[in-house]
Amino acid sequence: MSNNIIEHIKQHEGQLTMGGNNAAGTGVSGGGYQQPNDDSQSSLEDDSDGGGGGGGVGESVQRKHECLICHKKFSSSGNLAIHIRVHSGEKPFKCSVCGKGFIQSNNLATHMKTHTGEKPYACTICGKNFSQSNNLKTHIRTHTGEKPYACTICGKRFNQKNNLTTHMRTHQLVCMVCGVQFMHPSDLANHMKFHNDEKPFICSVCNKVYLNLDELTEHMKKTHNQVKPYRCHICDKTFTQSNNLKTHIKTHIFQDPYKCQMCSRSFQKEDDYSQHMLVHTADKPYECTYCGKRFIQSNNLKTHVRTHTGEKPYRCTICAKNFNQKNNLNTHMRIHTGEKPFECTICDKRFN
């Protein structure tokens, strides 16, 4: 979306919130608007005309404030002003612990519970506690079996709205040749290249062709890019990037310079050390919407979600077999290449 239109919309937002004497975005507007005191995002969705419901004259009068970008309507200028932040990307409420930003103060208050460990919402059936009322509401459905969200195409039902949204994509992204379903448009586009025998990325050195830019880039690095201008002055090892050389130098100067004070484990890289510390702080901000399992890193969550959706985005370019993780594909490729990198230290037999 054009930055110009977003900046223009922000001017309207400023007018709606009466010049910003509440610069933190408390939601108080000239119309006496009070910030919703429940889960703020769902409150805004309920307020917009995209959430279904009546449609009588009284309701249309209430929802007279329209977003110029997506045309959703809201009952007050304050709700519209908050909604516009979804388009502008503005997140004025910052977490003092991890720095994460939020559109509304209620979202920040809910997030803070992940740091404090507070879980005030208890299931009356099994006693399990939750930090958010919405999570409790969803959990209750595991006891009742309620699945209120139905697919309008095949009738399949779900206990969460986002599960239905994910499911709906499988109807939209279907290969017209073989009927295989995909989660993302880019996956379908890459799949169609197999039917069209299209390999548009050509190596300028050896003329080998590849289905996507990532494969070509990887080929160029491994096969042709032999120039390593950055040399270690201690052991003469060479590197293609200066950052790699700097990291390597530390192995001579320090023996794993980043040491954990809790378990005495040490690391060469600061990033690895930071990731390790999350194990001790127990901060797992990424939660699976299907089963509630939590993860330290977003990539781990993304990989885990594929166990629910069945998505297998990594495809073998030789036999077209699909995998849900890239390292599984790499292991599979050794069947075709004959590579056996693992050697028995006793009998020297090699394995893939």
CSV table of C-alpha atoms in Angstrom, one decimal:
chain,number,residue,atom,x,y,z
A,1,MET,CA,0.0,0.0,0.0
A,2,SER,CA,1.3,3.5,-0.8
A,3,ASN,CA,2.9,5.4,2.1
A,4,ASN,CA,1.1,8.5,0.8
A,5,ILE,CA,-2.4,7.1,1.5
A,6,ILE,CA,-1.3,5.9,4.9
A,7,GLU,CA,0.1,9.3,5.8
A,8,HIS,CA,-3.1,10.9,4.5
A,9,ILE,CA,-5.3,8.5,6.7
A,10,LYS,CA,-3.2,9.4,9.7
A,11,GLN,CA,-4.3,13.0,9.3
A,12,HIS,CA,-7.8,11.9,9.7
A,13,GLU,CA,-6.9,9.8,12.7
A,14,GLY,CA,-5.4,13.0,14.3
A,15,GLN,CA,-8.6,14.8,13.7
A,16,LEU,CA,-10.7,12.0,15.1
A,17,THR,CA,-8.6,11.9,18.3
A,18,MET,CA,-8.8,15.7,18.7
A,19,GLY,CA,-5.2,16.6,18.2
A,20,GLY,CA,-3.5,13.9,20.2
A,21,ASN,CA,-3.6,15.1,23.8
A,22,ASN,CA,-3.6,11.3,24.4
A,23,ALA,CA,-0.6,10.6,22.2
A,24,ALA,CA,-0.2,7.2,23.7
A,25,GLY,CA,-3.5,6.3,22.0
A,26,THR,CA,-5.7,5.8,25.0
A,27,GLY,CA,-8.8,5.8,22.8
A,28,VAL,CA,-10.4,8.9,24.3
A,29,SER,CA,-11.9,10.9,21.5
A,30,GLY,CA,-14.0,14.0,21.1
A,31,GLY,CA,-17.1,11.9,21.0
A,32,GLY,CA,-16.5,10.7,24.5
A,33,TYR,CA,-15.3,7.3,23.3
A,34,GLN,CA,-14.2,4.8,26.0
A,35,GLN,CA,-11.6,2.2,25.1
A,36,PRO,CA,-13.1,-1.3,25.1
A,37,ASN,CA,-12.2,-3.1,28.3
A,38,ASP,CA,-12.3,-6.6,26.9
A,39,ASP,CA,-9.9,-8.2,24.4
A,40,SER,CA,-9.5,-5.1,22.2
A,41,GLN,CA,-9.0,-6.6,18.8
A,42,SER,CA,-12.1,-8.7,19.1
A,43,SER,CA,-14.0,-5.7,20.4
A,44,LEU,CA,-13.1,-3.8,17.3
A,45,GLU,CA,-14.1,-6.7,15.1
A,46,ASP,CA,-17.5,-6.9,16.8
A,47,ASP,CA,-17.9,-3.2,16.3
A,48,SER,CA,-17.2,-3.2,12.5
A,49,ASP,CA,-19.9,-4.1,10.0
A,50,GLY,CA,-17.7,-7.0,8.8
A,51,GLY,CA,-18.7,-9.1,11.8
A,52,GLY,CA,-22.3,-10.0,10.7
A,53,GLY,CA,-25.3,-9.3,12.9
A,54,GLY,CA,-28.3,-7.1,12.3
A,55,GLY,CA,-28.4,-4.5,9.7
A,56,GLY,CA,-31.3,-2.4,10.9
A,57,VAL,CA,-31.6,1.4,10.7
A,58,GLY,CA,-30.3,1.9,14.3
A,59,GLU,CA,-27.2,-0.1,13.6
A,60,SER,CA,-26.4,1.7,10.3
A,61,VAL,CA,-26.6,5.0,12.2
A,62,GLN,CA,-24.2,3.6,14.9
A,63,ARG,CA,-21.7,2.5,12.3
A,64,LYS,CA,-21.3,5.7,10.3
A,65,HIS,CA,-17.5,6.0,10.7
A,66,GLU,CA,-15.9,4.3,7.6
A,67,CYS,CA,-12.3,3.3,7.0
A,68,LEU,CA,-11.2,4.8,3.7
A,69,ILE,CA,-8.8,1.9,3.1
A,70,CYS,CA,-10.8,-1.3,3.7
A,71,HIS,CA,-14.3,0.3,4.1
A,72,LYS,CA,-15.1,-1.3,7.4
A,73,LYS,CA,-17.5,0.8,9.5
A,74,PHE,CA,-17.4,1.6,13.2
A,75,SER,CA,-19.8,3.0,15.7
A,76,SER,CA,-17.4,5.7,17.0
A,77,SER,CA,-14.6,7.8,15.7
A,78,GLY,CA,-12.4,6.4,18.5
A,79,ASN,CA,-12.8,2.8,17.3
A,80,LEU,CA,-12.0,4.0,13.7
A,81,ALA,CA,-8.9,5.8,14.9
A,82,ILE,CA,-7.6,2.7,16.6
A,83,HIS,CA,-8.5,0.5,13.6
A,84,ILE,CA,-6.5,2.8,11.2
A,85,ARG,CA,-3.4,1.7,13.1
A,86,VAL,CA,-3.8,-1.7,11.5
A,87,HIS,CA,-3.1,-0.1,8.1
A,88,SER,CA,-0.5,2.5,9.2
A,89,GLY,CA,1.5,0.0,11.3
A,90,GLU,CA,1.5,2.4,14.3
A,91,LYS,CA,2.0,0.5,17.6
A,92,PRO,CA,2.3,3.2,20.3
A,93,PHE,CA,2.1,0.9,23.3
A,94,LYS,CA,5.5,-0.7,24.0
A,95,CYS,CA,6.3,-3.6,26.4
A,96,SER,CA,8.9,-2.4,28.9
A,97,VAL,CA,10.3,-5.9,29.1
A,98,CYS,CA,10.8,-7.0,25.5
A,99,GLY,CA,10.0,-3.9,23.5
A,100,LYS,CA,7.2,-5.4,21.5
A,101,GLY,CA,4.7,-2.9,20.3
A,102,PHE,CA,0.9,-3.0,20.3
A,103,ILE,CA,-2.0,-1.1,18.8
A,104,GLN,CA,-4.0,-0.8,22.0
A,105,SER,CA,-3.2,-0.6,25.7
A,106,ASN,CA,-5.5,-3.7,26.4
A,107,ASN,CA,-3.3,-5.8,24.0
A,108,LEU,CA,-0.2,-4.7,25.9
A,109,ALA,CA,-1.8,-5.5,29.3
A,110,THR,CA,-2.7,-9.0,28.0
A,111,HIS,CA,0.9,-9.4,26.6
A,112,MET,CA,2.4,-8.4,30.0
A,113,LYS,CA,0.9,-11.5,31.5
A,114,THR,CA,3.3,-13.7,29.4
A,115,HIS,CA,6.1,-12.1,31.4
A,116,THR,CA,4.5,-12.1,34.8
A,117,GLY,CA,3.0,-15.5,34.4
A,118,GLU,CA,-0.4,-14.3,35.6
A,119,LYS,CA,-3.3,-16.6,34.4
A,120,PRO,CA,-6.5,-15.2,36.0
A,121,TYR,CA,-8.9,-17.2,33.8
A,122,ALA,CA,-9.6,-20.7,35.1
A,123,CYS,CA,-11.5,-23.5,33.3
A,124,THR,CA,-14.4,-24.7,35.6
A,125,ILE,CA,-14.2,-28.2,34.1
A,126,CYS,CA,-10.5,-29.1,34.4
A,127,GLY,CA,-9.0,-26.3,36.4
A,128,LYS,CA,-6.5,-25.2,33.7
A,129,ASN,CA,-5.6,-21.5,33.8
A,130,PHE,CA,-5.2,-19.0,31.0
A,131,SER,CA,-3.8,-15.5,30.6
A,132,GLN,CA,-6.6,-14.4,28.2
A,133,SER,CA,-10.3,-14.9,28.3
A,134,ASN,CA,-10.4,-15.7,24.6
A,135,ASN,CA,-8.0,-18.6,25.2
A,136,LEU,CA,-10.2,-19.9,27.9
A,137,LYS,CA,-13.3,-19.6,25.7
A,138,THR,CA,-11.5,-21.6,22.9
A,139,HIS,CA,-10.3,-24.2,25.5
A,140,ILE,CA,-13.8,-24.7,26.8
A,141,ARG,CA,-14.8,-26.0,23.3
A,142,THR,CA,-12.4,-28.9,23.7
A,143,HIS,CA,-14.7,-30.1,26.5
A,144,THR,CA,-18.0,-29.2,24.9
A,145,GLY,CA,-17.1,-30.2,21.3
A,146,GLU,CA,-18.5,-26.9,20.0
A,147,LYS,CA,-17.3,-26.0,16.6
A,148,PRO,CA,-19.1,-22.7,15.7
A,149,TYR,CA,-17.1,-21.8,12.6
A,150,ALA,CA,-18.3,-23.7,9.4
A,151,CYS,CA,-16.7,-23.7,5.9
A,152,THR,CA,-19.2,-22.4,3.5
A,153,ILE,CA,-17.8,-24.6,0.7
A,154,CYS,CA,-17.5,-28.1,2.2
A,155,GLY,CA,-19.3,-27.7,5.5
A,156,LYS,CA,-16.3,-28.7,7.7
A,157,ARG,CA,-16.5,-27.1,11.1
A,158,PHE,CA,-13.8,-25.6,13.4
A,159,ASN,CA,-13.5,-24.5,17.0
A,160,GLN,CA,-11.4,-21.4,16.1
A,161,LYS,CA,-12.0,-18.7,13.5
A,162,ASN,CA,-8.3,-18.7,12.4
A,163,ASN,CA,-8.4,-22.4,11.8
A,164,LEU,CA,-11.4,-21.8,9.4
A,165,THR,CA,-9.4,-19.0,7.7
A,166,THR,CA,-6.5,-21.3,7.1
A,167,HIS,CA,-8.8,-24.1,5.9
A,168,MET,CA,-10.5,-21.8,3.4
A,169,ARG,CA,-7.2,-21.2,1.6
A,170,THR,CA,-7.1,-24.9,0.6
A,171,HIS,CA,-10.2,-24.3,-1.5
A,172,GLN,CA,-8.7,-21.3,-3.2
A,173,LEU,CA,-5.3,-22.7,-4.0
A,174,VAL,CA,-5.8,-25.9,-6.0
A,175,CYS,CA,-3.7,-27.1,-8.9
A,176,MET,CA,-6.1,-27.4,-11.9
A,177,VAL,CA,-3.9,-30.2,-13.4
A,178,CYS,CA,-3.5,-32.7,-10.6
A,179,GLY,CA,-5.8,-31.3,-7.8
A,180,VAL,CA,-3.0,-30.8,-5.2
A,181,GLN,CA,-4.0,-28.1,-2.6
A,182,PHE,CA,-1.6,-25.5,-1.3
A,183,MET,CA,-1.6,-23.0,1.6
A,184,HIS,CA,0.1,-20.1,-0.1
A,185,PRO,CA,-0.1,-18.7,-3.7
A,186,SER,CA,3.7,-18.8,-4.1
A,187,ASP,CA,3.7,-22.6,-3.4
A,188,LEU,CA,1.0,-23.1,-6.1
A,189,ALA,CA,3.0,-21.0,-8.6
A,190,ASN,CA,6.2,-23.0,-8.0
A,191,HIS,CA,4.2,-26.3,-8.3
A,192,MET,CA,2.8,-25.2,-11.7
A,193,LYS,CA,6.3,-24.9,-13.0
A,194,PHE,CA,6.6,-28.7,-12.7
A,195,HIS,CA,3.6,-29.1,-15.0
A,196,ASN,CA,4.9,-26.5,-17.4
A,197,ASP,CA,8.5,-27.8,-17.3
A,198,GLU,CA,9.4,-24.2,-16.6
A,199,LYS,CA,12.8,-23.5,-15.1
A,200,PRO,CA,13.4,-19.7,-15.5
A,201,PHE,CA,16.5,-19.2,-13.4
A,202,ILE,CA,19.7,-19.9,-15.4
A,203,CYS,CA,23.3,-20.0,-14.1
A,204,SER,CA,25.3,-17.5,-16.1
A,205,VAL,CA,28.5,-19.7,-15.6
A,206,CYS,CA,27.4,-23.2,-16.5
A,207,ASN,CA,23.9,-22.7,-17.9
A,208,LYS,CA,22.3,-25.0,-15.4
A,209,VAL,CA,18.6,-24.2,-14.8
A,210,TYR,CA,16.6,-23.9,-11.5
A,211,LEU,CA,13.0,-23.5,-10.5
A,212,ASN,CA,13.5,-20.6,-8.1
A,213,LEU,CA,16.0,-18.0,-7.2
A,214,ASP,CA,17.0,-19.5,-3.9
A,215,GLU,CA,18.2,-22.7,-5.6
A,216,LEU,CA,20.2,-20.7,-8.1
A,217,THR,CA,21.8,-18.6,-5.4
A,218,GLU,CA,22.7,-21.7,-3.4
A,219,HIS,CA,24.3,-23.3,-6.5
A,220,MET,CA,26.3,-20.1,-7.3
A,221,LYS,CA,27.7,-20.0,-3.7
A,222,LYS,CA,28.7,-23.7,-3.6
A,223,THR,CA,29.9,-24.2,-7.2
A,224,HIS,CA,31.2,-21.0,-8.6
A,225,ASN,CA,31.8,-18.5,-5.8
A,226,GLN,CA,35.4,-19.5,-4.8
A,227,VAL,CA,36.6,-16.0,-4.1
A,228,LYS,CA,37.2,-15.6,-0.3
A,229,PRO,CA,38.9,-12.2,0.2
A,230,TYR,CA,38.8,-12.1,4.0
A,231,ARG,CA,41.8,-13.9,5.5
A,232,CYS,CA,42.4,-14.8,9.2
A,233,HIS,CA,45.9,-13.4,10.1
A,234,ILE,CA,46.3,-16.1,12.7
A,235,CYS,CA,45.6,-19.4,10.8
A,236,ASP,CA,45.2,-18.1,7.2
A,237,LYS,CA,41.6,-19.4,6.9
A,238,THR,CA,39.7,-17.4,4.3
A,239,PHE,CA,36.0,-16.3,4.2
A,240,THR,CA,33.6,-14.8,1.7
A,241,GLN,CA,32.2,-12.3,4.2
A,242,SER,CA,33.8,-10.0,6.7
A,243,ASN,CA,31.3,-10.9,9.4
A,244,ASN,CA,32.2,-14.5,9.2
A,245,LEU,CA,35.9,-13.6,9.6
A,246,LYS,CA,35.1,-11.5,12.7
A,247,THR,CA,33.2,-14.4,14.2
A,248,HIS,CA,36.1,-16.8,13.4
A,249,ILE,CA,38.7,-14.5,15.0
A,250,LYS,CA,36.9,-14.8,18.4
A,251,THR,CA,37.6,-18.5,18.4
A,252,HIS,CA,41.3,-17.6,18.6
A,253,ILE,CA,41.0,-14.8,21.1
A,254,PHE,CA,38.3,-16.4,23.4
A,255,GLN,CA,37.1,-19.8,24.0
A,256,ASP,CA,33.4,-19.4,23.6
A,257,PRO,CA,33.2,-15.8,25.0
A,258,TYR,CA,29.5,-15.8,25.8
A,259,LYS,CA,29.0,-17.8,29.0
A,260,CYS,CA,25.6,-18.5,30.6
A,261,GLN,CA,25.7,-17.7,34.3
A,262,MET,CA,22.9,-20.1,35.1
A,263,CYS,CA,24.2,-23.4,33.7
A,264,SER,CA,27.8,-22.5,32.7
A,265,ARG,CA,27.2,-23.4,29.0
A,266,SER,CA,29.1,-21.1,26.7
A,267,PHE,CA,28.6,-19.9,23.1
A,268,GLN,CA,30.8,-18.4,20.4
A,269,LYS,CA,28.0,-16.1,19.0
A,270,GLU,CA,26.0,-13.6,20.9
A,271,ASP,CA,22.8,-14.5,19.0
A,272,ASP,CA,23.1,-18.2,20.1
A,273,TYR,CA,23.7,-17.0,23.7
A,274,SER,CA,20.5,-14.8,23.6
A,275,GLN,CA,18.4,-17.7,22.2
A,276,HIS,CA,19.8,-20.0,24.9
A,277,MET,CA,18.8,-17.6,27.7
A,278,LEU,CA,15.2,-17.8,26.7
A,279,VAL,CA,15.3,-21.4,27.9
A,280,HIS,CA,16.0,-20.2,31.5
A,281,THR,CA,13.5,-17.2,31.4
A,282,ALA,CA,10.8,-19.6,30.1
A,283,ASP,CA,9.6,-16.8,27.8
A,284,LYS,CA,7.8,-18.6,24.9
A,285,PRO,CA,5.8,-15.9,23.2
A,286,TYR,CA,4.8,-17.9,20.1
A,287,GLU,CA,1.7,-20.0,20.7
A,288,CYS,CA,0.2,-22.6,18.3
A,289,THR,CA,-3.5,-21.6,17.7
A,290,TYR,CA,-4.3,-25.3,17.0
A,291,CYS,CA,-3.1,-27.0,20.2
A,292,GLY,CA,-1.8,-24.2,22.5
A,293,LYS,CA,1.9,-25.4,22.5
A,294,ARG,CA,4.3,-22.5,22.9
A,295,PHE,CA,7.7,-21.9,21.3
A,296,ILE,CA,10.7,-19.7,21.8
A,297,GLN,CA,11.2,-18.8,18.1
A,298,SER,CA,8.6,-18.0,15.4
A,299,ASN,CA,10.4,-20.3,13.0
A,300,ASN,CA,9.8,-23.3,15.4
A,301,LEU,CA,6.1,-22.4,15.6
A,302,LYS,CA,5.9,-22.1,11.8
A,303,THR,CA,7.4,-25.6,11.4
A,304,HIS,CA,5.2,-27.0,14.1
A,305,VAL,CA,2.0,-25.6,12.5
A,306,ARG,CA,2.7,-27.8,9.4
A,307,THR,CA,2.0,-30.9,11.6
A,308,HIS,CA,-1.6,-29.6,11.8
A,309,THR,CA,-2.1,-28.3,8.3
A,310,GLY,CA,-0.2,-31.0,6.4
A,311,GLU,CA,1.7,-28.4,4.4
A,312,LYS,CA,4.8,-29.7,2.8
A,313,PRO,CA,6.4,-26.7,1.0
A,314,TYR,CA,9.8,-28.3,0.3
A,315,ARG,CA,9.8,-30.4,-2.9
A,316,CYS,CA,12.5,-32.6,-4.4
A,317,THR,CA,13.3,-31.3,-7.9
A,318,ILE,CA,14.2,-34.9,-9.0
A,319,CYS,CA,11.2,-37.1,-7.9
A,320,ALA,CA,8.8,-34.3,-6.8
A,321,LYS,CA,8.4,-35.8,-3.3
A,322,ASN,CA,7.3,-33.1,-0.7
A,323,PHE,CA,8.6,-32.5,2.8
A,324,ASN,CA,7.5,-30.2,5.7
A,325,GLN,CA,11.0,-29.3,6.7
A,326,LYS,CA,14.0,-28.2,4.6
A,327,ASN,CA,16.5,-30.4,6.5
A,328,ASN,CA,14.3,-33.5,5.7
A,329,LEU,CA,14.5,-32.5,2.0
A,330,ASN,CA,18.3,-32.2,2.3
A,331,THR,CA,18.5,-35.7,3.8
A,332,HIS,CA,16.3,-37.1,1.1
A,333,MET,CA,18.4,-35.5,-1.7
A,334,ARG,CA,21.3,-37.7,-0.6
A,335,ILE,CA,19.4,-40.7,-2.0
A,336,HIS,CA,19.7,-39.2,-5.5
A,337,THR,CA,23.2,-37.7,-5.2
A,338,GLY,CA,24.7,-40.8,-3.4
A,339,GLU,CA,26.3,-38.5,-0.8
A,340,LYS,CA,27.2,-40.4,2.5
A,341,PRO,CA,28.6,-37.8,4.9
A,342,PHE,CA,28.4,-39.9,8.1
A,343,GLU,CA,31.3,-42.3,8.6
A,344,CYS,CA,31.6,-45.1,11.2
A,345,THR,CA,34.8,-44.5,13.3
A,346,ILE,CA,35.3,-48.2,13.8
A,347,CYS,CA,34.8,-49.8,10.3
A,348,ASP,CA,34.8,-46.7,8.0
A,349,LYS,CA,31.5,-47.6,6.5
A,350,ARG,CA,29.6,-44.5,5.3
A,351,PHE,CA,25.9,-43.5,5.6
A,352,ASN,CA,23.6,-40.9,4.2
